[in-house]
Each structure stands twice: as C-alpha cells, then as structure tokens.
Tab-separated table of C-alpha atoms in Angstrom:
chain	number	residue	atom	x	y	z
A	1	MET	CA	206.944	80.724	-72.410
A	2	PRO	CA	207.037	82.500	-75.942
A	3	GLU	CA	205.515	85.601	-75.988
A	4	TRP	CA	201.800	85.974	-77.957
A	5	PRO	CA	202.390	86.478	-81.586
A	6	SER	CA	200.284	89.861	-81.396
A	7	GLN	CA	200.972	91.289	-84.891
A	8	TYR	CA	199.074	87.543	-85.884
A	9	HIS	CA	196.635	87.242	-83.702
A	10	PRO	CA	195.442	89.533	-81.244
A	11	PRO	CA	195.263	88.211	-77.465
A	12	PRO	CA	191.421	86.886	-77.068
A	13	VAL	CA	190.477	89.357	-74.197
A	14	ALA	CA	191.651	92.248	-76.383
A	15	ILE	CA	188.901	90.755	-79.196
A	16	HIS	CA	186.294	90.851	-76.612
A	17	ARG	CA	187.075	94.287	-75.622
A	18	ALA	CA	187.739	96.197	-78.735
A	19	GLY	CA	184.617	94.064	-80.216
A	20	HIS	CA	181.879	95.152	-77.630
A	21	GLY	CA	182.864	98.913	-77.456
A	22	ASP	CA	182.061	99.611	-74.314
A	23	THR	CA	185.698	99.773	-72.965
A	24	GLY	CA	185.161	103.640	-72.874
A	25	THR	CA	186.213	104.146	-76.629
A	26	PRO	CA	183.794	105.922	-78.881
A	27	HIS	CA	182.775	104.302	-82.009
A	28	HIS	CA	180.315	105.056	-84.848
A	29	PRO	CA	176.559	104.006	-84.296
A	30	TRP	CA	176.485	102.003	-87.320
A	31	LEU	CA	179.430	99.506	-85.840
A	32	GLN	CA	178.507	96.502	-85.469
A	33	HIS	CA	179.839	94.489	-82.188
A	34	HIS	CA	181.488	91.602	-83.796
A	35	PHE	CA	183.888	93.957	-85.919
A	36	ASP	CA	187.247	95.784	-84.990
A	37	ASN	CA	186.483	98.914	-86.716
A	38	MET	CA	184.331	100.612	-89.527
A	39	ALA	CA	187.193	99.798	-92.123
A	40	GLN	CA	186.815	96.099	-91.498
A	41	GLN	CA	182.975	96.116	-91.286
A	42	ALA	CA	183.133	97.626	-94.952
A	43	GLU	CA	185.725	95.306	-96.435
A	44	ALA	CA	183.385	92.177	-95.082
A	45	SER	CA	180.450	93.850	-96.690
A	46	THR	CA	182.242	94.361	-99.760
A	47	LEU	CA	183.846	91.300	-100.211
A	48	GLY	CA	180.645	89.201	-99.604
A	49	MET	CA	179.004	91.188	-102.413
A	50	TRP	CA	181.976	90.192	-104.737
A	51	VAL	CA	181.423	86.456	-103.887
A	52	PHE	CA	177.661	86.954	-104.351
A	53	LEU	CA	178.692	88.647	-107.901
A	54	VAL	CA	180.964	85.400	-108.600
A	55	THR	CA	177.511	83.288	-108.054
A	56	GLU	CA	175.979	85.687	-110.382
A	57	ILE	CA	178.682	85.468	-113.122
A	58	MET	CA	178.157	82.019	-113.543
A	59	PHE	CA	174.504	82.211	-113.259
A	60	PHE	CA	174.961	84.492	-116.498
A	61	GLY	CA	177.548	82.304	-117.866
A	62	GLY	CA	175.861	79.182	-118.374
A	63	LEU	CA	173.114	81.177	-120.290
A	64	PHE	CA	176.679	82.701	-122.450
A	65	MET	CA	178.025	79.090	-122.579
A	66	ALA	CA	174.521	78.190	-124.396
A	67	TYR	CA	174.504	80.941	-126.534
A	68	ILE	CA	178.334	80.040	-127.709
A	69	VAL	CA	177.169	76.233	-128.189
A	70	TYR	CA	173.980	77.657	-130.504
A	71	ARG	CA	175.829	80.304	-132.543
A	72	HIS	CA	179.034	77.687	-132.778
A	73	GLN	CA	176.184	75.166	-134.420
A	74	SER	CA	174.776	77.610	-136.601
A	75	PRO	CA	176.947	80.689	-137.411
A	76	GLU	CA	174.893	82.147	-140.317
A	77	GLY	CA	171.391	81.324	-138.656
A	78	PHE	CA	172.988	83.533	-135.653
A	79	GLN	CA	173.659	86.452	-137.945
A	80	GLU	CA	170.566	86.614	-139.634
A	81	ALA	CA	168.359	86.650	-136.615
A	82	SER	CA	170.505	89.386	-134.902
A	83	SER	CA	169.989	91.476	-137.929
A	84	GLU	CA	166.585	91.571	-137.286
A	85	LEU	CA	166.803	92.937	-133.768
A	86	ASN	CA	166.930	96.857	-133.449
A	87	ARG	CA	170.286	98.180	-133.313
A	88	VAL	CA	169.427	102.138	-132.567
A	89	TRP	CA	167.458	100.932	-129.521
A	90	GLY	CA	170.269	98.856	-128.222
A	91	THR	CA	172.707	101.274	-129.024
A	92	ILE	CA	170.637	103.732	-126.893
A	93	ASN	CA	170.207	101.268	-124.029
A	94	THR	CA	173.984	100.687	-123.937
A	95	LEU	CA	174.731	104.398	-123.361
A	96	VAL	CA	171.594	104.855	-120.821
A	97	LEU	CA	173.027	102.056	-119.035
A	98	ILE	CA	176.776	103.534	-119.013
A	99	CYS	CA	174.962	106.769	-118.045
A	100	SER	CA	173.394	104.984	-114.944
A	101	SER	CA	176.963	103.438	-114.101
A	102	LEU	CA	177.938	107.183	-113.783
A	103	THR	CA	175.216	108.684	-111.492
A	104	MET	CA	175.645	105.448	-109.868
A	105	ALA	CA	179.207	105.917	-109.089
A	106	LEU	CA	178.732	109.539	-108.427
A	107	ALA	CA	176.072	108.699	-105.929
A	108	VAL	CA	178.486	106.295	-103.893
A	109	ARG	CA	181.000	109.132	-104.087
A	110	ALA	CA	178.182	111.531	-102.511
A	111	ALA	CA	178.085	109.668	-99.788
A	112	GLN	CA	181.696	108.759	-99.059
A	113	THR	CA	182.507	112.690	-99.366
A	114	SER	CA	179.536	113.157	-96.777
A	115	LYS	CA	177.774	115.371	-99.619
A	116	SER	CA	173.938	116.611	-98.376
A	117	ALA	CA	171.190	114.199	-98.397
A	118	LYS	CA	170.046	115.969	-101.473
A	119	ALA	CA	173.175	115.403	-103.328
A	120	GLN	CA	173.211	111.850	-102.457
A	121	VAL	CA	169.544	111.184	-103.572
A	122	GLY	CA	169.808	113.481	-106.330
A	123	TRP	CA	172.339	111.000	-107.925
A	124	LEU	CA	170.641	107.822	-107.100
A	125	LEU	CA	167.082	109.115	-108.680
A	126	GLY	CA	169.388	110.003	-111.476
A	127	THR	CA	170.286	106.187	-111.307
A	128	ILE	CA	166.563	105.086	-110.862
A	129	VAL	CA	165.347	107.013	-114.307
A	130	PHE	CA	168.121	105.552	-116.545
A	131	GLY	CA	167.561	102.061	-115.421
A	132	LEU	CA	163.714	102.745	-115.647
A	133	ALA	CA	164.290	104.571	-119.334
A	134	PHE	CA	166.085	101.076	-120.052
A	135	LEU	CA	163.454	98.931	-119.129
A	136	GLY	CA	161.014	101.110	-121.289
A	137	ILE	CA	162.977	101.086	-124.260
A	138	LYS	CA	163.138	97.307	-123.354
A	139	ALA	CA	159.525	96.948	-123.251
A	140	ILE	CA	159.187	98.611	-126.586
A	141	GLU	CA	161.863	96.095	-128.336
A	142	TYR	CA	159.807	93.117	-126.513
A	143	TYR	CA	156.031	94.527	-127.963
A	144	ASP	CA	157.905	94.868	-131.456
A	145	LYS	CA	159.169	91.188	-131.163
A	146	PHE	CA	155.673	89.999	-129.841
A	147	THR	CA	154.137	91.979	-132.989
A	148	HIS	CA	156.411	90.158	-135.556
A	149	ASN	CA	155.839	86.811	-133.988
A	150	HIS	CA	159.585	86.870	-133.258
A	151	VAL	CA	159.024	85.133	-129.932
A	152	PRO	CA	159.616	81.613	-129.531
A	153	GLY	CA	156.936	79.447	-129.446
A	154	PRO	CA	153.987	77.940	-131.610
A	155	HIS	CA	153.666	81.407	-133.334
A	156	PHE	CA	157.056	81.542	-134.296
A	157	HIS	CA	157.787	82.820	-137.830
A	158	TRP	CA	160.805	83.274	-139.039
A	159	GLU	CA	161.145	84.561	-143.214
A	160	GLY	CA	164.782	84.184	-143.596
A	161	HIS	CA	167.109	81.252	-144.344
A	162	PHE	CA	167.279	79.555	-140.919
A	163	PRO	CA	163.992	79.461	-139.231
A	164	LYS	CA	165.513	76.890	-136.846
A	165	PRO	CA	168.300	78.745	-135.286
A	166	ALA	CA	166.384	81.968	-135.676
A	167	GLU	CA	164.344	80.552	-132.866
A	168	GLN	CA	167.252	79.168	-130.848
A	169	PHE	CA	168.589	82.709	-131.146
A	170	TYR	CA	165.184	84.643	-129.812
A	171	SER	CA	165.067	81.826	-127.135
A	172	LEU	CA	168.212	82.764	-125.765
A	173	TYR	CA	167.604	86.465	-126.607
A	174	PHE	CA	164.781	86.230	-124.299
A	175	ALA	CA	166.172	84.407	-121.618
A	176	MET	CA	169.179	86.670	-121.369
A	177	THR	CA	167.790	89.727	-121.727
A	178	GLY	CA	164.889	88.534	-119.819
A	179	LEU	CA	166.901	87.642	-116.684
A	180	HIS	CA	169.197	91.002	-117.138
A	181	ALA	CA	165.845	92.877	-117.186
A	182	LEU	CA	164.670	91.508	-114.189
A	183	HIS	CA	168.060	92.485	-112.552
A	184	MET	CA	167.609	95.696	-113.619
A	185	ILE	CA	164.291	95.420	-111.567
A	186	VAL	CA	165.708	94.543	-108.542
A	187	GLY	CA	168.440	96.934	-108.946
A	188	VAL	CA	165.666	99.734	-108.797
A	189	GLY	CA	164.170	98.570	-105.887
A	190	ILE	CA	166.924	98.306	-104.104
A	191	MET	CA	168.221	101.959	-105.628
A	192	THR	CA	164.558	103.122	-104.222
A	193	VAL	CA	165.552	101.714	-100.553
A	194	ILE	CA	169.397	103.241	-100.710
A	195	ALA	CA	168.025	106.408	-102.057
A	196	VAL	CA	165.181	106.424	-98.670
A	197	LEU	CA	167.921	105.573	-96.182
A	198	ALA	CA	170.228	108.486	-97.652
A	199	TRP	CA	167.446	110.715	-97.311
A	200	LYS	CA	167.040	109.957	-93.823
A	201	LYS	CA	170.819	110.622	-93.630
A	202	ASN	CA	171.939	107.275	-92.603
A	203	PHE	CA	175.171	107.435	-94.710
A	204	ASP	CA	178.378	109.845	-94.183
A	205	GLU	CA	182.531	109.645	-94.951
A	206	GLU	CA	182.427	106.958	-91.982
A	207	TYR	CA	179.833	104.694	-93.317
A	208	TYR	CA	178.344	103.989	-96.451
A	209	THR	CA	178.763	100.415	-97.261
A	210	PRO	CA	174.978	100.056	-98.512
A	211	VAL	CA	175.533	102.416	-101.136
A	212	GLU	CA	179.186	101.453	-102.050
A	213	VAL	CA	177.642	97.462	-102.329
A	214	ALA	CA	174.400	98.584	-103.922
A	215	GLY	CA	176.892	100.139	-106.414
A	216	LEU	CA	178.743	97.026	-106.973
A	217	TYR	CA	175.426	95.361	-107.893
A	218	TRP	CA	174.241	98.150	-110.328
A	219	HIS	CA	177.651	97.962	-112.081
A	220	PHE	CA	177.903	94.069	-112.235
A	221	VAL	CA	174.174	94.448	-114.092
A	222	ASP	CA	175.817	97.277	-116.603
A	223	ILE	CA	178.918	94.685	-117.237
A	224	VAL	CA	176.198	92.083	-118.519
A	225	TRP	CA	175.023	94.326	-120.782
A	226	ILE	CA	177.914	95.268	-122.062
A	227	PHE	CA	178.416	91.732	-123.055
A	228	LEU	CA	175.203	91.116	-124.333
A	229	PHE	CA	174.731	94.103	-126.555
A	230	PRO	CA	177.479	92.717	-129.063
A	231	LEU	CA	176.723	89.470	-129.027
A	232	LEU	CA	173.000	89.889	-129.436
A	233	TYR	CA	172.934	93.174	-131.808
A	234	LEU	CA	175.633	93.312	-133.452
A	235	ILE	CA	176.695	90.200	-134.766
A	236	GLY	CA	174.498	90.668	-137.887
A	237	GLY	CA	175.640	93.995	-138.577
A	238	HIS	CA	177.544	93.347	-141.886
A	239	PHE	CA	175.133	90.163	-142.719
A	240	LYS	CA	174.331	90.173	-146.342
A	241	GLY	CA	171.970	87.071	-146.680
A	242	ALA	CA	172.960	83.420	-147.215
B	1	MET	CA	186.813	104.329	-92.657
B	2	SER	CA	189.235	105.063	-95.446
B	3	GLY	CA	187.768	104.242	-98.724
B	4	HIS	CA	189.757	106.127	-101.673
B	5	VAL	CA	187.969	108.851	-102.629
B	6	ALA	CA	188.734	109.305	-106.519
B	7	PRO	CA	188.041	112.643	-108.425
B	8	LYS	CA	185.008	113.342	-109.643
B	9	MET	CA	186.573	113.859	-113.498
B	10	MET	CA	188.176	110.114	-113.286
B	11	TYR	CA	184.556	108.961	-113.250
B	12	VAL	CA	183.494	111.249	-115.924
B	13	MET	CA	186.435	109.988	-117.919
B	14	VAL	CA	185.920	106.778	-117.546
B	15	TRP	CA	182.299	107.372	-118.662
B	16	LEU	CA	183.574	108.906	-121.633
B	17	ALA	CA	185.778	106.069	-122.591
B	18	LEU	CA	183.069	103.844	-122.193
B	19	VAL	CA	180.717	105.914	-124.715
B	20	ILE	CA	183.543	105.780	-127.113
B	21	GLY	CA	183.980	102.121	-126.717
B	22	THR	CA	180.131	101.849	-127.329
B	23	GLY	CA	180.539	104.250	-130.610
B	24	LEU	CA	183.657	102.382	-131.633
B	25	THR	CA	181.804	98.542	-131.454
B	26	VAL	CA	178.834	99.554	-133.084
B	27	LEU	CA	180.775	101.064	-135.987
B	28	ALA	CA	183.320	98.123	-136.043
B	29	ALA	CA	180.126	95.866	-136.461
B	30	GLU	CA	178.858	97.892	-139.801
B	31	VAL	CA	182.098	96.366	-141.396
B	32	ASP	CA	182.860	93.023	-142.451
B	33	LEU	CA	186.237	91.905	-140.696
B	34	GLY	CA	185.356	88.297	-141.104
B	35	ALA	CA	186.703	86.368	-138.141
B	36	PHE	CA	188.204	89.420	-136.762
B	37	ASN	CA	184.847	91.057	-136.084
B	38	ASN	CA	184.338	88.732	-133.237
B	39	VAL	CA	187.943	89.546	-131.929
B	40	ALA	CA	187.139	93.177	-132.155
B	41	MET	CA	183.920	93.222	-130.678
B	42	LEU	CA	184.809	91.162	-127.577
B	43	ALA	CA	188.010	93.335	-127.198
B	44	ILE	CA	186.105	95.863	-126.989
B	45	ALA	CA	183.445	94.906	-124.374
B	46	CYS	CA	186.754	92.930	-122.108
B	47	THR	CA	188.335	96.862	-122.027
B	48	LYS	CA	184.614	98.288	-120.869
B	49	ALA	CA	184.155	96.069	-118.532
B	50	ALA	CA	187.775	95.692	-117.249
B	51	LEU	CA	187.326	99.978	-116.686
B	52	VAL	CA	183.940	99.471	-114.696
B	53	ILE	CA	185.355	96.834	-112.485
B	54	LEU	CA	188.515	99.022	-111.919
B	55	PHE	CA	187.102	102.513	-111.422
B	56	PHE	CA	183.116	102.384	-110.777
B	57	MET	CA	183.844	99.392	-109.065
B	58	HIS	CA	186.672	100.746	-106.820
B	59	VAL	CA	188.488	97.379	-107.208
B	60	ARG	CA	191.786	99.550	-108.265
B	61	TRP	CA	191.770	100.249	-104.618
B	62	SER	CA	190.619	97.106	-103.129
B	63	SER	CA	192.120	94.279	-101.231
B	64	ARG	CA	194.339	91.871	-102.335
B	65	LEU	CA	191.481	89.324	-101.105
B	66	THR	CA	188.773	91.256	-103.294
B	67	TRP	CA	191.127	90.942	-106.357
B	68	LEU	CA	191.490	87.110	-106.005
B	69	VAL	CA	187.700	86.774	-105.578
B	70	VAL	CA	186.858	88.760	-108.832
B	71	ALA	CA	189.682	87.469	-110.614
B	72	SER	CA	188.678	83.408	-109.493
B	73	GLY	CA	185.087	84.390	-111.131
B	74	PHE	CA	186.229	85.021	-114.405
B	75	PHE	CA	188.843	82.513	-114.080
B	76	TRP	CA	186.457	79.544	-113.679
B	77	LEU	CA	183.838	81.106	-116.128
B	78	ILE	CA	186.767	80.652	-119.035
B	79	ILE	CA	187.378	76.909	-117.707
B	80	MET	CA	183.620	76.783	-118.060
B	81	PHE	CA	183.904	78.136	-121.693
B	82	SER	CA	187.174	76.306	-122.548
B	83	LEU	CA	186.424	72.787	-121.627
B	84	THR	CA	182.964	73.130	-123.204
B	85	MET	CA	184.024	73.929	-126.424
B	86	THR	CA	186.928	71.634	-126.306
B	87	ASP	CA	184.535	69.287	-126.526
B	88	TYR	CA	182.444	70.724	-129.401
B	89	TYR	CA	185.156	71.730	-131.257
B	90	SER	CA	186.683	68.330	-131.415
B	91	ARG	CA	183.695	65.964	-131.634
B	92	GLY	CA	183.858	64.275	-135.042
B	93	TRP	CA	187.566	64.294	-135.454
B	94	VAL	CA	187.921	60.459	-134.946
B	95	PRO	CA	185.665	58.674	-137.587
B	96	GLY	CA	182.687	56.743	-136.044
B	97	THR	CA	182.358	58.711	-132.914
B	98	LEU	CA	179.692	61.129	-131.859
B	99	ARG	CA	179.222	64.515	-133.963
C-alpha cells in the first residue's frame, strides 16, 4: 500500500489531534478548534470578507451600470445636472474619506504590532470622527438639494435645458450616495464595536483579524466614493451650457 | 500569526498619493479635454482604487486565492458593463430594429 501523501492531505487523525488543541500544545485562546493555526484562521476570515466585498462590488455595480446607461442616453443633460453639485464639499469629503482610510490602516497596524489599547482605540476613534464628518457634510449637501427642489419627485424643479435627464441624474445621485452613506453609517457602527473590543485588550500581533476585516470593509466604502466623486461631481466642471 | 507589517511611512506615502490624485482629478475636470476628460478621470480613479486595494487592504501581501477572488469581482463587473453597453451602443445599427 502506498504511503499517505502527507504533503497534500495530512492523515485524518492528525487533523483531529491538531484541531482540538488538547494534545498538550499550547495555543492562542482565540484559536477556534476547527482551524489548524492562527494564520489559517485569519486567512479564512479575510477570504470570507473578500467574497462578501465581491457581492458588494456587484451591488454597487448595478447602480453604476444604470448611471452608464442613462448618461449614455443624455450626456449633456448629465453634465448640466452635475454642474449644480457643490464641488468644494465633494472635494473636501473625498479628502476626509482618504484621511479616514489612513487612520484605519494605522489602526490595523497598531493592533498588528501589539501597540497599546490606547493607540489602537485612538486610530479607530480618528476613523469614526472622519466618518462622521463625511456624513455631516453629506447632510449639508442633501439639505441644500431639498431647499433647491433638486430632489426627484413631484416637487422636482429644474431651471436648465434638460429637466428630464437632470431628474434621472439626481435619482441616481441620491440612490448611489444614499447607499454609500448607509454603508458609512454601518461602518461607523462596526468601528465603535471594534474600538470597544480594542479597549478591552482583545487584539495583539497574534490575533487582530476583526480589526483587519473591519478595515477591509471601510476601505471598500472609500473605493466606492473614489468612483462616485468624479462621476457625480466632476463631469459638469467644464460645462458651458447647451 | 504572520501578517505583513508595512512601515508607517508607506501608509503616509500612499495617503499622499491619494491626496495628489484627488487634486489632479479636480484640476483635470476644470479643463475641457473632450472625451479625454472621462479617460483621465477614470484612469486617476482606477489608480487610486488600486493603491487602496494593494496597500491599505494588504492585497499586495495576500494569498493567491485572495488575489483571485478580488480580480474575479472586477472581472464580472466589467463583463456586466461591456455586455450591457454592447447592446445599447449597437441599437439601431440595423434599420427597423429597436432603438
């Protein structure tokens, strides 16, 4: 009988013994019994998060698809509608999100290098503050759109040449930035939970997967905005009227 | 566990590149470059997204399997965009068909 090809499949008994950690080998308290080691456990979580993010890509992708189709049908109408958005607020918000991504990356790094709970929580709080600043600015912009009757519906009013495409543009604007803002609100909630866990000294260089995975989510939401910003705010920059 | 620890300075440099990219895209939008406006805007956005994915999201140091999952997400997105737009662009090419 040929020997068991151990480099591919360890014998079943070994899986059982290594998995339960009661074989005399000390292991990290956060290692779940169905994983061989911390690295495998972390890899499984990160991969799972990425699979979720792929579904998110397609989720937002549907809205981007709608944007492409409607803009293709009325390029000038979209340019005119976009020129009414406040580019200063949009640019500031883009920078705010980029800063929040930096603090997020540094929060993960602080956990990864077993920095003090204070340092970890500090970077996470920074991320939360930037996130809230983004939402605050978004609220100012939404308020402005309501007072100018630029919200699609029975009270939508457009002074330009392309009222119909403008209403389509603003429908997409509210759907896309609204879904994005919802993700930001969820993100702030997640960061609060992670910050509490970090404060209770849950994370060190052996186990920081929750910080890492929450970071992946946060950066993804940042990436969505990286595309939303030019496509919504900047296409009317050089618009000179029809 | 051995996740790759990147130097703090690298994160700051990526942040700086993202800020510069934002500045460039705002400046480029002020100038009328015709169809090239869209090309420039999307090229900058894709570069910024790539920086975030590779460095902030640690994909540069991730396993091949993670690379595959990330790439497949964008691959399917591009399939959706290109097949749908193939339809919209080609409508009306044949006289008497749906416009």
